mmCIF file of C-alpha atoms in Angstrom:
data_model
loop_
_atom_site.group_PDB
_atom_site.id
_atom_site.type_symbol
_atom_site.label_atom_id
_atom_site.label_comp_id
_atom_site.label_asym_id
_atom_site.label_seq_id
_atom_site.Cartn_x
_atom_site.Cartn_y
_atom_site.Cartn_z
ATOM 1 C CA MET A 1 44.425 -82.423 -24.946
ATOM 2 C CA LEU A 2 41.985 -80.259 -26.870
ATOM 3 C CA SER A 3 38.011 -79.498 -25.320
ATOM 4 C CA LYS A 4 37.292 -79.291 -28.185
ATOM 5 C CA PRO A 5 36.350 -81.157 -31.731
ATOM 6 C CA LEU A 6 39.663 -79.575 -33.865
ATOM 7 C CA ARG A 7 37.573 -77.031 -36.384
ATOM 8 C CA VAL A 8 40.108 -76.524 -39.748
ATOM 9 C CA ILE A 9 40.530 -73.821 -42.554
ATOM 10 C CA SER A 10 43.030 -73.749 -45.371
ATOM 11 C CA LEU A 11 43.932 -72.122 -46.647
ATOM 12 C CA GLY A 12 46.034 -71.868 -50.151
ATOM 13 C CA VAL A 13 47.093 -74.941 -51.466
ATOM 14 C CA GLU A 14 44.493 -77.613 -51.317
ATOM 15 C CA ILE A 15 46.506 -80.377 -50.969
ATOM 16 C CA PHE A 16 46.331 -79.391 -46.521
ATOM 17 C CA ALA A 17 42.588 -79.933 -46.918
ATOM 18 C CA ARG A 18 42.604 -83.432 -49.111
ATOM 19 C CA THR A 19 45.287 -84.501 -46.211
ATOM 20 C CA LEU A 20 43.328 -83.183 -43.459
ATOM 21 C CA GLU A 21 39.920 -84.721 -44.907
ATOM 22 C CA ASP A 22 41.044 -87.960 -45.177
ATOM 23 C CA LEU A 23 42.202 -88.103 -42.129
ATOM 24 C CA GLY A 24 38.478 -87.611 -40.762
ATOM 25 C CA VAL A 25 39.146 -83.699 -39.386
ATOM 26 C CA PRO A 26 36.806 -81.222 -40.983
ATOM 27 C CA VAL A 27 37.821 -78.677 -42.530
ATOM 28 C CA VAL A 28 37.302 -75.457 -44.939
ATOM 29 C CA HIS A 29 38.837 -74.923 -47.565
ATOM 30 C CA LEU A 30 39.136 -71.512 -49.100
ATOM 31 C CA ALA A 31 41.281 -71.337 -52.490
ATOM 32 C CA TRP A 32 43.459 -68.294 -51.642
ATOM 33 C CA VAL A 33 45.999 -66.372 -53.552
ATOM 34 C CA PRO A 34 47.864 -63.090 -53.065
ATOM 35 C CA PRO A 35 47.037 -60.307 -53.775
ATOM 36 C CA ALA A 36 48.145 -59.121 -57.197
ATOM 37 C CA GLY A 37 49.019 -63.077 -58.171
ATOM 38 C CA GLY A 38 51.605 -62.034 -55.569
ATOM 39 C CA ASP A 39 53.293 -59.252 -58.165
ATOM 40 C CA PRO A 40 54.687 -56.617 -55.886
ATOM 41 C CA ARG A 41 54.460 -53.694 -58.656
ATOM 42 C CA LEU A 42 51.253 -55.036 -59.372
ATOM 43 C CA ALA A 43 49.618 -54.715 -55.149
ATOM 44 C CA ALA A 44 51.535 -51.827 -54.894
ATOM 45 C CA LEU A 45 49.514 -50.149 -57.426
ATOM 46 C CA LEU A 46 45.477 -52.164 -55.815
ATOM 47 C CA ASP A 47 46.919 -50.573 -52.260
ATOM 48 C CA ARG A 48 47.043 -46.988 -54.213
ATOM 49 C CA LEU A 49 43.854 -47.951 -55.077
ATOM 50 C CA GLN A 50 42.749 -49.196 -52.104
ATOM 51 C CA ALA A 51 44.335 -45.661 -50.206
ATOM 52 C CA ARG A 52 41.485 -43.781 -52.313
ATOM 53 C CA ALA A 53 38.605 -45.568 -52.311
ATOM 54 C CA THR A 54 36.506 -44.035 -50.679
ATOM 55 C CA VAL A 55 36.773 -41.002 -53.854
ATOM 56 C CA ILE A 56 36.350 -43.861 -56.037
ATOM 57 C CA ASP A 57 32.983 -44.991 -54.722
ATOM 58 C CA ALA A 58 32.299 -41.406 -54.593
ATOM 59 C CA ALA A 59 32.818 -40.893 -58.087
ATOM 60 C CA ASN A 60 31.207 -44.387 -59.406
ATOM 61 C CA ALA A 61 27.992 -43.313 -57.053
ATOM 62 C CA GLU A 62 28.183 -39.619 -58.922
ATOM 63 C CA ALA A 63 28.764 -41.762 -62.547
ATOM 64 C CA LEU A 64 25.311 -44.302 -61.655
ATOM 65 C CA ALA A 65 23.450 -41.295 -60.180
ATOM 66 C CA ARG A 66 23.979 -39.898 -64.237
ATOM 67 C CA LEU A 67 23.171 -41.954 -65.810
ATOM 68 C CA ALA A 68 19.863 -43.435 -63.880
ATOM 69 C CA ASP A 69 18.708 -38.975 -63.553
ATOM 70 C CA ALA A 70 19.026 -38.853 -67.282
ATOM 71 C CA GLU A 71 17.300 -37.406 -70.255
ATOM 72 C CA PRO A 72 18.878 -38.241 -73.401
ATOM 73 C CA VAL A 73 16.324 -36.330 -76.267
ATOM 74 C CA LEU A 74 17.549 -36.870 -80.074
ATOM 75 C CA LEU A 75 18.028 -33.549 -81.507
ATOM 76 C CA ASP A 76 19.454 -34.168 -84.515
ATOM 77 C CA CYS A 77 21.486 -36.258 -86.866
ATOM 78 C CA ARG A 78 24.425 -35.219 -89.509
ATOM 79 C CA PRO A 79 27.882 -35.491 -90.421
ATOM 80 C CA ALA A 80 30.900 -35.542 -87.795
ATOM 81 C CA TRP A 81 32.312 -33.001 -89.409
ATOM 82 C CA GLU A 82 29.719 -30.725 -88.585
ATOM 83 C CA ALA A 83 28.635 -31.897 -85.151
ATOM 84 C CA LEU A 84 31.528 -32.536 -83.948
ATOM 85 C CA GLU A 85 33.632 -29.197 -85.883
ATOM 86 C CA LEU A 86 36.059 -32.364 -86.819
ATOM 87 C CA PRO A 87 39.064 -31.651 -88.597
ATOM 88 C CA GLU A 88 40.392 -33.133 -91.904
ATOM 89 C CA ALA A 89 42.343 -36.520 -91.472
ATOM 90 C CA THR A 90 41.187 -37.406 -87.838
ATOM 91 C CA VAL A 91 39.848 -40.449 -86.363
ATOM 92 C CA LEU A 92 37.763 -40.615 -83.563
ATOM 93 C CA HIS A 93 37.842 -44.186 -82.060
ATOM 94 C CA ALA A 94 36.756 -46.006 -79.245
ATOM 95 C CA GLY A 95 38.770 -46.541 -75.639
ATOM 96 C CA PRO A 96 41.546 -44.488 -73.972
ATOM 97 C CA PRO A 97 44.262 -42.894 -75.835
ATOM 98 C CA LEU A 98 46.234 -44.980 -77.444
ATOM 99 C CA PRO A 99 49.218 -45.285 -79.882
ATOM 100 C CA TRP A 100 48.754 -47.042 -83.075
ATOM 101 C CA PRO A 101 50.883 -49.997 -82.259
ATOM 102 C CA ARG A 102 48.879 -50.776 -79.155
ATOM 103 C CA MET A 103 45.466 -50.996 -80.659
ATOM 104 C CA CYS A 104 44.186 -54.111 -81.060
ATOM 105 C CA GLU A 105 44.259 -55.982 -84.867
ATOM 106 C CA PRO A 106 39.863 -55.250 -84.665
ATOM 107 C CA MET A 107 40.778 -51.698 -84.515
ATOM 108 C CA GLN A 108 43.803 -51.383 -86.520
ATOM 109 C CA ALA A 109 41.683 -52.487 -89.120
ATOM 110 C CA ALA A 110 38.524 -50.498 -89.191
ATOM 111 C CA VAL A 111 41.134 -47.280 -89.049
ATOM 112 C CA LEU A 112 42.294 -48.016 -91.885
ATOM 113 C CA CYS A 113 38.640 -49.282 -93.269
ATOM 114 C CA ALA A 114 37.758 -44.959 -92.116
ATOM 115 C CA VAL A 115 40.684 -44.122 -93.921
ATOM 116 C CA ARG A 116 39.390 -45.443 -97.414
ATOM 117 C CA TYR A 117 35.903 -44.961 -96.261
ATOM 118 C CA GLU A 118 36.731 -40.868 -96.297
ATOM 119 C CA GLY A 119 38.608 -41.284 -99.509
ATOM 120 C CA TRP A 120 41.630 -40.418 -98.341
ATOM 121 C CA ALA A 121 44.335 -43.582 -99.343
ATOM 122 C CA ALA A 122 42.832 -46.148 -102.311
ATOM 123 C CA ASN A 123 43.625 -49.151 -100.551
ATOM 124 C CA HIS A 124 45.085 -50.942 -97.487
ATOM 125 C CA ASP A 125 48.061 -50.948 -97.599
ATOM 126 C CA ALA A 126 48.154 -46.853 -98.414
ATOM 127 C CA ALA A 127 45.626 -46.054 -95.759
ATOM 128 C CA ARG A 128 48.036 -48.315 -92.774
ATOM 129 C CA ARG A 129 51.069 -45.918 -94.513
ATOM 130 C CA LEU A 130 49.390 -42.786 -94.165
ATOM 131 C CA VAL A 131 48.297 -43.618 -90.352
ATOM 132 C CA GLU A 132 51.954 -44.950 -89.547
ATOM 133 C CA ALA A 133 53.420 -41.734 -91.226
ATOM 134 C CA GLY A 134 50.916 -39.646 -88.967
ATOM 135 C CA ARG A 135 49.586 -38.032 -91.602
ATOM 136 C CA VAL A 136 45.958 -39.667 -89.739
ATOM 137 C CA THR A 137 45.129 -38.060 -86.538
ATOM 138 C CA LEU A 138 43.957 -41.087 -83.569
ATOM 139 C CA ALA A 139 42.207 -39.713 -80.825
ATOM 140 C CA PRO A 140 39.453 -41.641 -78.534
ATOM 141 C CA CYS A 141 36.102 -40.640 -78.856
ATOM 142 C CA HIS A 142 35.583 -39.330 -75.731
ATOM 143 C CA HIS A 143 37.795 -36.652 -76.259
ATOM 144 C CA TRP A 144 35.582 -35.178 -78.789
ATOM 145 C CA ARG A 145 31.696 -35.456 -76.319
ATOM 146 C CA ALA A 146 31.074 -38.943 -78.400
ATOM 147 C CA VAL A 147 31.188 -42.386 -78.183
ATOM 148 C CA GLY A 148 32.721 -45.376 -80.389
ATOM 149 C CA PRO A 149 30.931 -48.583 -78.940
ATOM 150 C CA MET A 150 33.744 -52.137 -79.258
ATOM 151 C CA THR A 151 36.071 -50.472 -81.799
ATOM 152 C CA GLY A 152 34.203 -47.885 -83.339
ATOM 153 C CA ILE A 153 35.254 -45.403 -84.977
ATOM 154 C CA ILE A 154 34.040 -42.033 -86.078
ATOM 155 C CA THR A 155 35.361 -39.673 -89.036
ATOM 156 C CA ARG A 156 33.981 -36.325 -90.539
ATOM 157 C CA SER A 157 31.444 -37.807 -92.660
ATOM 158 C CA MET A 158 30.004 -40.131 -90.923
ATOM 159 C CA PRO A 159 26.622 -39.374 -90.073
ATOM 160 C CA VAL A 160 25.987 -39.001 -86.021
ATOM 161 C CA PHE A 161 23.676 -38.653 -83.441
ATOM 162 C CA VAL A 162 23.065 -35.552 -81.324
ATOM 163 C CA VAL A 163 21.569 -36.258 -78.158
ATOM 164 C CA GLU A 164 21.194 -33.426 -74.965
ATOM 165 C CA ASN A 165 21.113 -34.716 -72.183
ATOM 166 C CA ARG A 166 17.968 -32.143 -70.583
ATOM 167 C CA ALA A 167 18.568 -32.982 -66.601
ATOM 168 C CA HIS A 168 22.488 -32.214 -66.693
ATOM 169 C CA GLY A 169 22.826 -29.850 -69.908
ATOM 170 C CA THR A 170 25.309 -31.673 -71.827
ATOM 171 C CA ARG A 171 25.310 -33.320 -75.490
ATOM 172 C CA ALA A 172 26.856 -35.944 -77.138
ATOM 173 C CA HIS A 173 27.592 -37.975 -79.917
ATOM 174 C CA VAL A 174 26.644 -41.690 -82.098
ATOM 175 C CA THR A 175 27.576 -43.306 -85.521
ATOM 176 C CA ILE A 176 24.227 -44.762 -86.311
ATOM 177 C CA ASN A 177 24.470 -48.271 -85.647
ATOM 178 C CA GLU A 178 24.102 -50.589 -88.004
ATOM 179 C CA GLY A 179 25.978 -53.897 -86.986
ATOM 180 C CA LEU A 180 24.560 -57.582 -86.718
ATOM 181 C CA GLY A 181 20.925 -58.365 -84.102
ATOM 182 C CA LYS A 182 19.828 -55.963 -81.866
ATOM 183 C CA VAL A 183 21.165 -53.079 -82.345
#
């Protein structure tokens, strides 16, 4: 019936490939799963991204070029209130805008420590009450031309490096990293 030997590619469930192998049929198994694990909502979001792939690829290429072509120069080290004009009772944090309840525990702990560091609260519970009452403003570092690695936090009195990118005429700020290891 077939003039050439059977060649099979098995997709998905591995048992099909194993059964063919047991019968002596050469088979290549491809462990395929539906996009987004079969979740229609996530698949639709992936489709929206795919539709913008050209724009996203161009933006990523531009970002990489800016990094590669940067000319960072350390200008100064100043308190954040001065370098960033950071207002009272403001805690900058790493990552995107996040309300307090959505922050991971390490970031929440860092915020509470920062509130105590600034002297706005005497203890952990008092710091939590201030934050939960909205008496402390939480904002992403990048909204203030700053970066905070990991759960990085910046408050008014923390010293920050002022770095100018001479190739692009921009400035950024970062705290002095005093972590463990090669920092």
